[in-house]
Coordinates of C-alpha atoms in Angstrom, one line a residue:
M1 CA 0.1 0.0 0.0
W2 CA 3.0 2.4 0.9
P3 CA 4.1 2.9 -2.7
V4 CA 0.6 3.4 -3.8
S5 CA -0.3 6.0 -1.3
F6 CA 3.2 7.7 -2.3
Y7 CA 2.5 7.8 -6.0
F8 CA -0.9 9.0 -5.0
L9 CA 0.2 12.0 -3.0
A10 CA 3.2 12.9 -5.5
L11 CA 0.5 13.2 -7.9
L12 CA -1.7 15.1 -6.2
S13 CA 1.2 17.5 -5.3
I14 CA 2.2 18.0 -9.3
A15 CA -1.7 18.6 -9.8
I16 CA -1.7 21.3 -6.7
S17 CA 1.5 22.9 -8.0
C18 CA 0.2 23.1 -11.9
W19 CA -2.9 24.6 -10.8
V20 CA -1.1 27.1 -8.5
F21 CA 1.5 27.8 -11.1
R22 CA -1.3 28.2 -13.9
C23 CA -3.4 30.7 -11.5
R24 CA -0.1 32.8 -10.7
K25 CA 0.9 32.8 -14.6
T26 CA -2.6 34.1 -15.9
I27 CA -1.8 36.9 -13.4
C28 CA 1.1 38.2 -15.3
Y29 CA -0.9 38.8 -18.4
G30 CA -3.1 41.7 -16.6
K31 CA -5.3 42.4 -14.3
L32 CA -8.0 39.6 -13.8
P33 CA -11.6 39.9 -13.2
P34 CA -12.5 39.8 -9.6
G35 CA -13.7 36.7 -7.9
S36 CA -12.7 33.1 -6.1
M37 CA -10.9 30.2 -7.7
G38 CA -12.0 28.0 -5.1
V39 CA -9.8 25.3 -3.7
P40 CA -7.3 23.4 -6.1
I41 CA -8.3 21.3 -8.8
I42 CA -12.2 21.1 -7.6
G43 CA -12.3 25.1 -7.7
E44 CA -16.4 26.1 -7.0
T45 CA -18.0 23.2 -8.4
I46 CA -19.7 22.0 -5.4
Q47 CA -21.1 25.2 -5.0
F48 CA -22.2 25.4 -8.6
F49 CA -24.2 22.4 -8.1
I50 CA -26.0 23.4 -5.2
P51 CA -29.8 23.5 -5.9
S52 CA -32.2 26.7 -5.2
K53 CA -35.9 26.3 -5.3
S54 CA -36.5 29.5 -7.2
I55 CA -37.3 30.9 -11.0
D56 CA -34.7 33.2 -10.1
M57 CA -31.1 32.8 -11.4
P58 CA -29.0 29.9 -10.0
W59 CA -27.6 30.8 -6.3
F60 CA -24.1 30.2 -7.7
M61 CA -24.3 33.1 -10.0
K62 CA -26.5 35.6 -7.8
T63 CA -24.5 35.9 -5.1
R64 CA -21.2 36.1 -7.0
L65 CA -22.8 38.4 -9.4
K66 CA -23.7 40.8 -6.0
R67 CA -20.1 40.1 -4.8
Y68 CA -18.4 40.8 -7.5
G69 CA -19.9 42.8 -10.3
P70 CA -21.3 41.6 -14.0
V71 CA -18.0 39.9 -14.7
F72 CA -16.4 37.7 -12.5
K73 CA -13.9 34.7 -12.4
T74 CA -14.1 31.0 -10.9
S75 CA -12.7 27.6 -11.6
L76 CA -15.4 24.7 -12.3
A77 CA -13.9 21.1 -12.9
G78 CA -10.6 22.2 -12.8
R79 CA -10.8 25.0 -15.7
P80 CA -10.6 28.7 -15.4
V81 CA -14.1 30.5 -16.2
V82 CA -15.0 34.1 -16.5
V83 CA -18.7 34.5 -16.3
S84 CA -20.5 37.5 -17.7
S85 CA -24.0 38.9 -17.0
D86 CA -22.8 42.5 -18.9
A87 CA -25.1 42.6 -22.2
D88 CA -22.6 44.7 -24.3
F89 CA -19.9 42.2 -23.3
N90 CA -22.0 39.2 -23.9
N91 CA -23.1 40.6 -27.4
F92 CA -19.4 41.7 -28.4
I93 CA -18.2 37.8 -27.3
L94 CA -20.7 36.0 -29.2
Q95 CA -19.9 38.0 -32.8
Q96 CA -16.1 37.0 -32.0
E97 CA -16.6 33.1 -32.8
G98 CA -13.1 32.1 -34.7
K99 CA -11.5 35.7 -34.0
L100 CA -11.0 35.9 -30.3
V101 CA -13.3 32.7 -29.1
E102 CA -14.1 29.3 -30.1
L103 CA -17.2 27.2 -28.9
W104 CA -16.6 25.1 -26.2
Y105 CA -18.2 22.5 -23.6
M106 CA -16.8 21.6 -20.3
D107 CA -14.7 18.4 -20.8
S108 CA -17.3 16.3 -19.0
F109 CA -20.4 17.6 -20.7
A110 CA -19.0 17.6 -24.0
E111 CA -18.4 13.8 -23.4
L112 CA -21.9 13.5 -22.6
I113 CA -23.3 15.4 -25.3
G114 CA -20.5 13.9 -27.5
Q115 CA -19.3 17.1 -28.3
N116 CA -15.8 15.9 -28.0
G117 CA -13.3 14.1 -30.0
E118 CA -14.0 14.2 -34.0
M119 CA -17.2 16.0 -33.0
K120 CA -15.1 19.1 -31.5
D121 CA -12.7 19.1 -34.4
S122 CA -15.8 19.1 -37.0
I123 CA -17.2 22.1 -35.0
K124 CA -14.0 24.0 -35.5
A125 CA -14.0 23.0 -39.2
G126 CA -16.1 26.1 -40.4
H127 CA -17.1 24.8 -43.6
I128 CA -18.8 21.8 -41.9
H129 CA -20.8 24.0 -39.5
K130 CA -21.9 26.3 -42.2
H131 CA -23.4 22.9 -44.0
L132 CA -25.0 21.7 -41.0
K133 CA -26.6 24.9 -40.0
K134 CA -27.9 25.4 -43.6
T135 CA -29.2 21.9 -43.4
V136 CA -31.0 22.3 -40.1
A137 CA -32.4 25.6 -41.5
E138 CA -33.7 23.4 -44.5
C139 CA -35.2 21.1 -42.5
F140 CA -36.8 23.1 -39.8
G141 CA -36.9 26.6 -41.1
A142 CA -39.4 29.1 -41.7
E143 CA -39.8 27.8 -45.8
R144 CA -40.5 24.2 -44.7
L145 CA -42.8 25.4 -41.9
K146 CA -44.8 27.1 -44.4
G147 CA -45.0 24.1 -46.7
I148 CA -44.9 20.6 -44.9
L149 CA -44.1 20.9 -41.1
F150 CA -47.3 23.0 -40.1
P151 CA -50.0 20.7 -40.9
E152 CA -48.1 17.3 -39.6
L153 CA -47.6 20.0 -36.6
D154 CA -51.2 20.5 -35.9
Q155 CA -52.3 16.7 -36.5
T156 CA -49.6 15.6 -33.9
V157 CA -50.6 18.0 -31.3
K158 CA -54.4 17.6 -31.8
R159 CA -53.4 13.4 -31.4
A160 CA -51.1 14.1 -28.3
L161 CA -53.7 16.1 -26.4
D162 CA -56.7 13.5 -27.2
S163 CA -54.6 11.0 -25.8
W164 CA -53.7 12.9 -22.5
T165 CA -57.2 13.0 -21.8
K166 CA -57.4 9.4 -21.0
H167 CA -54.8 9.6 -18.5
K168 CA -55.6 9.8 -14.6
S169 CA -52.6 11.7 -14.1
L170 CA -49.6 12.5 -16.6
E171 CA -46.4 14.3 -16.1
V172 CA -46.5 17.1 -18.3
K173 CA -42.8 17.6 -19.4
H174 CA -42.5 13.8 -19.8
A175 CA -45.6 13.8 -22.1
L176 CA -44.3 17.0 -24.1
S177 CA -40.9 15.4 -24.5
T178 CA -42.6 12.4 -25.8
M179 CA -44.5 14.1 -28.3
I180 CA -41.8 16.1 -29.5
L181 CA -39.0 13.7 -29.8
N182 CA -41.7 11.2 -31.6
F183 CA -42.2 14.1 -34.2
T184 CA -38.5 15.3 -34.7
W185 CA -37.4 11.7 -34.8
K186 CA -39.8 11.2 -37.8
V187 CA -38.7 14.5 -39.6
F188 CA -34.8 13.4 -39.1
F189 CA -35.5 9.6 -40.3
G190 CA -39.0 9.6 -42.2
R191 CA -40.6 7.2 -39.9
D192 CA -41.9 6.9 -36.3
P193 CA -39.5 5.5 -33.6
E194 CA -40.0 1.7 -33.9
K195 CA -42.1 0.3 -31.1
S196 CA -39.6 -2.5 -30.5
E197 CA -36.6 -0.3 -29.5
I198 CA -35.7 1.6 -26.4
N199 CA -38.3 4.2 -25.0
L200 CA -36.7 7.3 -26.3
S201 CA -38.4 9.9 -24.4
E202 CA -37.7 8.0 -20.9
T203 CA -34.1 7.4 -21.8
F204 CA -33.7 11.1 -22.7
A205 CA -35.3 12.0 -19.4
N206 CA -33.0 9.6 -17.5
F207 CA -30.0 11.3 -19.5
T208 CA -30.8 14.4 -18.8
Q209 CA -31.4 14.1 -15.1
G210 CA -27.7 13.3 -14.8
L211 CA -26.7 15.9 -16.9
M212 CA -25.4 18.3 -14.6
S213 CA -24.3 16.1 -11.9
F214 CA -21.0 16.1 -10.4
P215 CA -18.6 14.8 -13.0
L216 CA -17.9 11.7 -11.4
N217 CA -17.9 8.5 -13.6
L218 CA -18.1 5.7 -11.2
P219 CA -20.6 3.1 -11.1
G220 CA -23.7 4.3 -9.2
T221 CA -23.0 8.1 -9.6
A222 CA -25.8 10.1 -11.6
F223 CA -23.1 10.7 -13.7
H224 CA -22.1 7.4 -14.6
K225 CA -26.0 6.4 -15.2
C226 CA -26.4 9.5 -17.6
A227 CA -23.2 8.1 -19.6
Q228 CA -24.8 4.7 -19.8
N229 CA -28.2 6.3 -20.9
R230 CA -26.4 7.9 -23.7
K231 CA -24.9 4.9 -25.0
K232 CA -28.4 3.5 -25.1
I233 CA -29.5 6.5 -27.6
V234 CA -26.5 6.8 -29.4
K235 CA -26.8 2.9 -30.5
L236 CA -30.6 3.4 -31.5
I237 CA -29.4 6.6 -33.7
R238 CA -26.0 4.6 -35.4
D239 CA -28.3 1.7 -36.0
T240 CA -30.7 3.6 -37.7
V241 CA -28.0 5.5 -39.6
E242 CA -26.4 2.1 -40.7
R243 CA -29.5 1.0 -42.0
R244 CA -30.4 3.7 -44.1
Q245 CA -26.8 3.5 -45.7
T246 CA -27.3 -0.2 -46.3
S247 CA -31.2 -0.6 -47.3
P248 CA -32.1 3.0 -48.1
A249 CA -35.7 2.6 -49.4
V250 CA -36.3 -0.1 -46.4
S251 CA -35.2 2.3 -43.7
R252 CA -37.9 5.2 -44.4
A253 CA -41.4 5.6 -45.1
T254 CA -41.5 9.2 -46.7
G255 CA -39.0 10.6 -49.2
N256 CA -35.7 12.6 -48.7
D257 CA -35.2 13.7 -45.3
F258 CA -32.8 15.3 -42.8
L259 CA -30.6 12.0 -42.7
D260 CA -30.6 11.9 -46.4
C261 CA -29.4 15.3 -46.5
L262 CA -26.4 14.3 -44.2
I263 CA -25.3 11.3 -45.9
D264 CA -25.4 13.1 -49.2
Y265 CA -22.9 15.4 -47.7
K266 CA -21.0 12.8 -46.5
K267 CA -20.2 11.7 -49.9
T268 CA -18.9 14.9 -50.9
D269 CA -16.6 15.3 -47.8
S270 CA -14.5 12.4 -46.1
S271 CA -14.3 14.5 -43.0
F272 CA -18.0 14.2 -42.5
T273 CA -18.0 10.7 -40.9
D274 CA -20.9 8.8 -39.5
N275 CA -19.9 9.7 -36.1
I276 CA -20.2 13.4 -36.6
I277 CA -23.5 12.1 -38.3
V278 CA -24.7 10.3 -35.0
N279 CA -23.6 13.0 -32.5
T280 CA -24.9 15.8 -34.6
I281 CA -28.7 14.3 -34.5
F282 CA -28.2 13.4 -30.7
A283 CA -27.6 17.0 -30.0
L284 CA -30.4 18.0 -31.9
L285 CA -32.8 15.3 -30.3
L286 CA -31.5 16.3 -26.9
A287 CA -32.2 20.2 -27.7
T288 CA -35.7 19.5 -28.3
S289 CA -36.2 17.2 -26.1
E290 CA -35.3 19.3 -23.2
T291 CA -35.7 23.3 -23.9
I292 CA -38.9 23.2 -25.6
P293 CA -40.9 20.6 -22.8
T294 CA -39.3 22.9 -20.1
T295 CA -40.5 25.8 -21.5
L296 CA -43.9 24.9 -22.3
T297 CA -44.5 23.2 -19.0
L298 CA -43.5 26.4 -17.3
A299 CA -46.0 28.3 -19.6
I300 CA -48.8 25.6 -18.4
M301 CA -47.9 26.1 -14.9
Y302 CA -48.1 29.9 -15.0
L303 CA -51.1 30.1 -17.1
A304 CA -52.8 28.0 -14.2
D305 CA -51.8 30.7 -11.8
N306 CA -53.0 33.6 -14.1
P307 CA -56.7 32.9 -15.0
S308 CA -56.6 36.4 -16.9
V309 CA -53.7 35.7 -19.0
L310 CA -55.4 32.1 -19.9
H311 CA -58.6 33.8 -20.7
E312 CA -56.8 36.3 -23.3
L313 CA -55.1 33.7 -24.8
E314 CA -58.3 31.4 -25.4
E315 CA -60.0 35.0 -26.6
E316 CA -57.0 35.4 -29.1
S317 CA -57.3 31.8 -30.3
N318 CA -61.2 31.8 -30.7
R319 CA -61.1 35.1 -32.7
M320 CA -58.6 33.5 -35.5
I321 CA -61.0 30.4 -35.5
S322 CA -63.8 32.5 -36.2
G323 CA -62.1 34.1 -39.0
R324 CA -61.6 30.7 -40.9
E325 CA -64.3 29.6 -43.6
N326 CA -63.7 26.0 -42.4
K327 CA -63.6 26.0 -38.4
E328 CA -62.4 22.6 -38.1
S329 CA -59.4 23.4 -40.5
G330 CA -55.7 23.3 -39.2
I331 CA -53.7 26.3 -37.9
T332 CA -51.8 28.0 -40.9
W333 CA -48.5 30.1 -41.3
K334 CA -50.5 33.4 -41.6
E335 CA -52.8 32.6 -38.4
Y336 CA -49.8 31.9 -36.6
K337 CA -47.9 35.3 -37.4
S338 CA -50.8 36.9 -36.1
M339 CA -50.6 35.3 -32.7
T340 CA -49.3 38.3 -30.8
L341 CA -50.4 37.3 -27.2
T342 CA -49.3 33.7 -27.8
M343 CA -45.9 34.9 -28.8
H344 CA -45.8 37.0 -25.6
V345 CA -46.5 34.0 -23.4
I346 CA -44.0 31.9 -25.3
N347 CA -41.1 34.9 -25.0
E348 CA -42.0 35.3 -21.3
S349 CA -41.9 31.2 -20.5
L350 CA -38.6 31.4 -22.5
R351 CA -37.2 34.5 -20.3
M352 CA -38.4 32.8 -16.9
G353 CA -36.6 29.5 -18.0
G354 CA -33.3 30.8 -18.8
A355 CA -30.7 28.7 -20.3
I356 CA -27.9 28.0 -17.9
G357 CA -25.0 29.3 -20.0
I358 CA -23.6 30.0 -23.2
L359 CA -19.9 28.8 -23.3
R360 CA -16.7 29.9 -25.5
R361 CA -13.1 29.7 -25.0
T362 CA -10.3 32.3 -25.7
I363 CA -8.2 31.7 -28.6
E364 CA -6.5 35.2 -28.1
D365 CA -6.5 37.2 -24.8
V366 CA -9.6 39.4 -24.5
H367 CA -9.9 42.6 -22.7
I368 CA -12.7 43.7 -21.1
R369 CA -12.4 47.3 -19.6
E370 CA -9.4 47.2 -17.2
Y371 CA -9.5 43.3 -17.1
V372 CA -7.9 40.9 -19.1
I373 CA -9.0 37.4 -19.8
P374 CA -6.3 35.2 -20.6
K375 CA -6.0 32.5 -23.8
G376 CA -7.2 29.4 -23.1
W377 CA -9.6 30.6 -20.5
T378 CA -13.4 29.8 -20.7
I379 CA -16.2 32.6 -21.0
A380 CA -19.7 31.7 -19.7
V381 CA -22.4 33.8 -21.1
I382 CA -25.5 33.7 -18.9
P383 CA -28.7 34.2 -20.5
A384 CA -30.6 34.0 -16.8
A385 CA -28.7 36.6 -15.5
L386 CA -29.9 39.0 -18.4
H387 CA -33.6 37.5 -18.4
M388 CA -33.8 38.3 -14.8
D389 CA -32.4 42.0 -14.9
P390 CA -34.4 44.6 -12.9
D391 CA -33.5 47.3 -15.2
V392 CA -34.7 45.8 -18.2
Y393 CA -37.6 43.6 -16.9
R394 CA -39.4 45.2 -14.2
D395 CA -40.5 42.6 -11.0
P396 CA -38.8 40.1 -13.2
L397 CA -39.7 36.7 -11.1
T398 CA -43.6 38.2 -11.9
F399 CA -45.1 36.3 -15.1
N400 CA -46.2 39.2 -17.1
P401 CA -46.5 38.5 -21.0
W402 CA -47.8 42.0 -21.4
R403 CA -44.6 43.2 -20.7
W404 CA -43.3 42.6 -24.3
E405 CA -45.7 45.3 -25.7
D406 CA -43.6 47.6 -24.6
L407 CA -39.8 46.4 -24.8
G408 CA -38.1 47.8 -27.6
A409 CA -35.9 45.9 -30.5
T410 CA -32.7 46.7 -28.7
S411 CA -33.5 45.4 -25.4
K412 CA -34.7 42.4 -26.7
A413 CA -31.5 41.8 -28.9
R414 CA -29.2 42.3 -26.2
H415 CA -31.0 41.1 -23.0
F416 CA -33.1 38.3 -24.4
I417 CA -31.1 35.4 -26.2
P418 CA -33.0 32.5 -25.7
F419 CA -31.5 30.5 -28.5
G420 CA -28.0 32.1 -28.3
G421 CA -26.3 34.7 -30.6
G422 CA -23.9 35.4 -33.0
M423 CA -23.0 32.7 -35.8
R424 CA -23.8 30.1 -33.3
S425 CA -27.6 30.9 -32.6
C426 CA -30.0 27.8 -32.4
G427 CA -31.0 27.1 -36.5
G428 CA -34.3 25.7 -34.8
A429 CA -35.5 28.8 -33.4
D430 CA -38.3 29.2 -35.6
F431 CA -39.4 25.5 -35.3
S432 CA -39.3 25.8 -31.7
K433 CA -41.6 29.0 -31.5
A434 CA -43.8 27.2 -34.1
L435 CA -44.5 24.1 -32.5
M436 CA -44.9 25.8 -29.0
A437 CA -47.6 28.1 -30.6
V438 CA -49.4 25.3 -32.0
F439 CA -49.5 23.6 -28.9
L440 CA -50.9 26.4 -27.0
H441 CA -53.1 27.1 -29.4
H442 CA -55.1 23.6 -29.3
F443 CA -54.4 23.5 -25.5
V444 CA -56.1 26.4 -24.3
T445 CA -58.8 26.5 -26.7
N446 CA -59.8 22.8 -26.4
Y447 CA -58.8 21.5 -23.3
R448 CA -58.5 22.6 -19.1
W449 CA -56.5 20.8 -16.4
T450 CA -56.2 20.3 -12.8
K451 CA -53.3 19.9 -10.8
I452 CA -52.7 16.2 -9.3
K453 CA -49.3 16.9 -7.1
G454 CA -45.5 18.5 -7.9
G455 CA -44.4 21.6 -9.9
E456 CA -41.8 22.5 -7.4
I457 CA -39.1 24.6 -9.5
V458 CA -35.5 23.7 -8.9
R459 CA -32.4 24.9 -10.6
T460 CA -29.2 22.7 -10.2
P461 CA -28.2 25.0 -12.2
V462 CA -30.5 23.8 -15.0
L463 CA -34.6 24.4 -14.6
S464 CA -36.2 21.2 -13.4
F465 CA -39.6 20.5 -11.9
G466 CA -38.7 18.2 -8.6
D467 CA -40.7 15.0 -8.7
G468 CA -42.4 16.2 -11.9
Y469 CA -45.7 18.3 -12.6
H470 CA -48.6 16.2 -12.9
V471 CA -51.9 17.1 -14.1
K472 CA -55.2 15.5 -15.0
V473 CA -56.3 16.8 -18.5
F474 CA -59.9 17.5 -19.7
K475 CA -61.6 18.2 -22.9
K476 CA -63.4 21.7 -22.3
A477 CA -66.5 20.6 -22.7
K478 CA -66.1 17.8 -20.1
M479 CA -64.5 20.3 -17.5
K480 CA -68.2 22.5 -18.1
E481 CA -70.1 19.5 -16.8
M482 CA -68.0 18.7 -14.3
E483 CA -68.3 22.3 -12.7
E484 CA -72.0 22.3 -13.4
D485 CA -72.5 19.2 -11.8
R486 CA -71.1 20.8 -8.5

């Protein structure tokens, strides 16, 4: 045991020495932003994961922003990080892709979402990123929404909501995730997920539960379970990709789809491999299975607590329906663009949901006022800090969709970034907002719900709902009958 202990202590001493040396070395470049680097190696990682039961920005961010100001330094998982809630600096950084900064994820997080290794190199290859963004825009952008996706979205939402009424209780976020994952899988692969394979929404739910856990990959830990769930999802995607390439006519039910576009591009660029295709699809499925369901669950919870907003939202949808020749027809693109209050509700839910952070790594020294952020450091732009700024959003913890009537374009551009910014802004933003609008239109017009249990908001620092938000959903006509019987 003595040699083992000796080597362990020697390695620990070397690690601490390297950490101290690195911290001291960076000071030589100039004055660093204020803040604390925590303890050697671990930094402030443990404090970062302390949960807070509030819709407000995470406790870790709020206390340090109050102590150090809008820009501060810290150390997370062994990496030096500068955190920013400065709107002007954030906007500047998001425009500096490939110049002063590059896209980056924490090592452990990157491993889980498949953004390391070969995928990481492809991200740096500008031509691959441009092609992927173009393909996503063609697959989910406004033109395809107008033509093909809107009718399919409309029918998908109607079928899902009808099935919801058959449950005595359902967990809203999981039910939404199931609906959205099944829809996006069909857009990607031209067919529904096969019934005989893994439960996609349940496996993704298990995956996201451990996504922001402490990065300790040992059996029994949340991080390890998260990694195992990722393997199941990746295997399902990889098997589907391989079947498409060996028997394309058999492995899809419709014409060309998103996967076809990626395979066609692979034929023209040898650096675009199957691994990149698989990890691209995984990342997109993760984004749609997490962000949209969280935002809609939050909207449903707040609508239940704000009957005046629910009433006005229903009135907007009813006015839209009354203007149709065929009252049973699905929602159109023109109608969607007229849903002003619905978009205000979506924006308010996106604002209060708040993304955890947008990460960039400096490839050159970056100067902000009197401070220097050294090359190789991480910069974390925190949307939640912008979205909860009381100087921009009066009473920021209050759900108030009407606030969006008075916000100018400048405030929205600088202080509202739910889909990122710069050249890395989310290519699926139009699709996300359209899906949420179609869902809310049908939900508030034809259905009502009662809370069964749960709905506790928890930030860890990702927004979650504790044990879930469980409701019983009724068709509105049935709800009226119940109320009359009382």
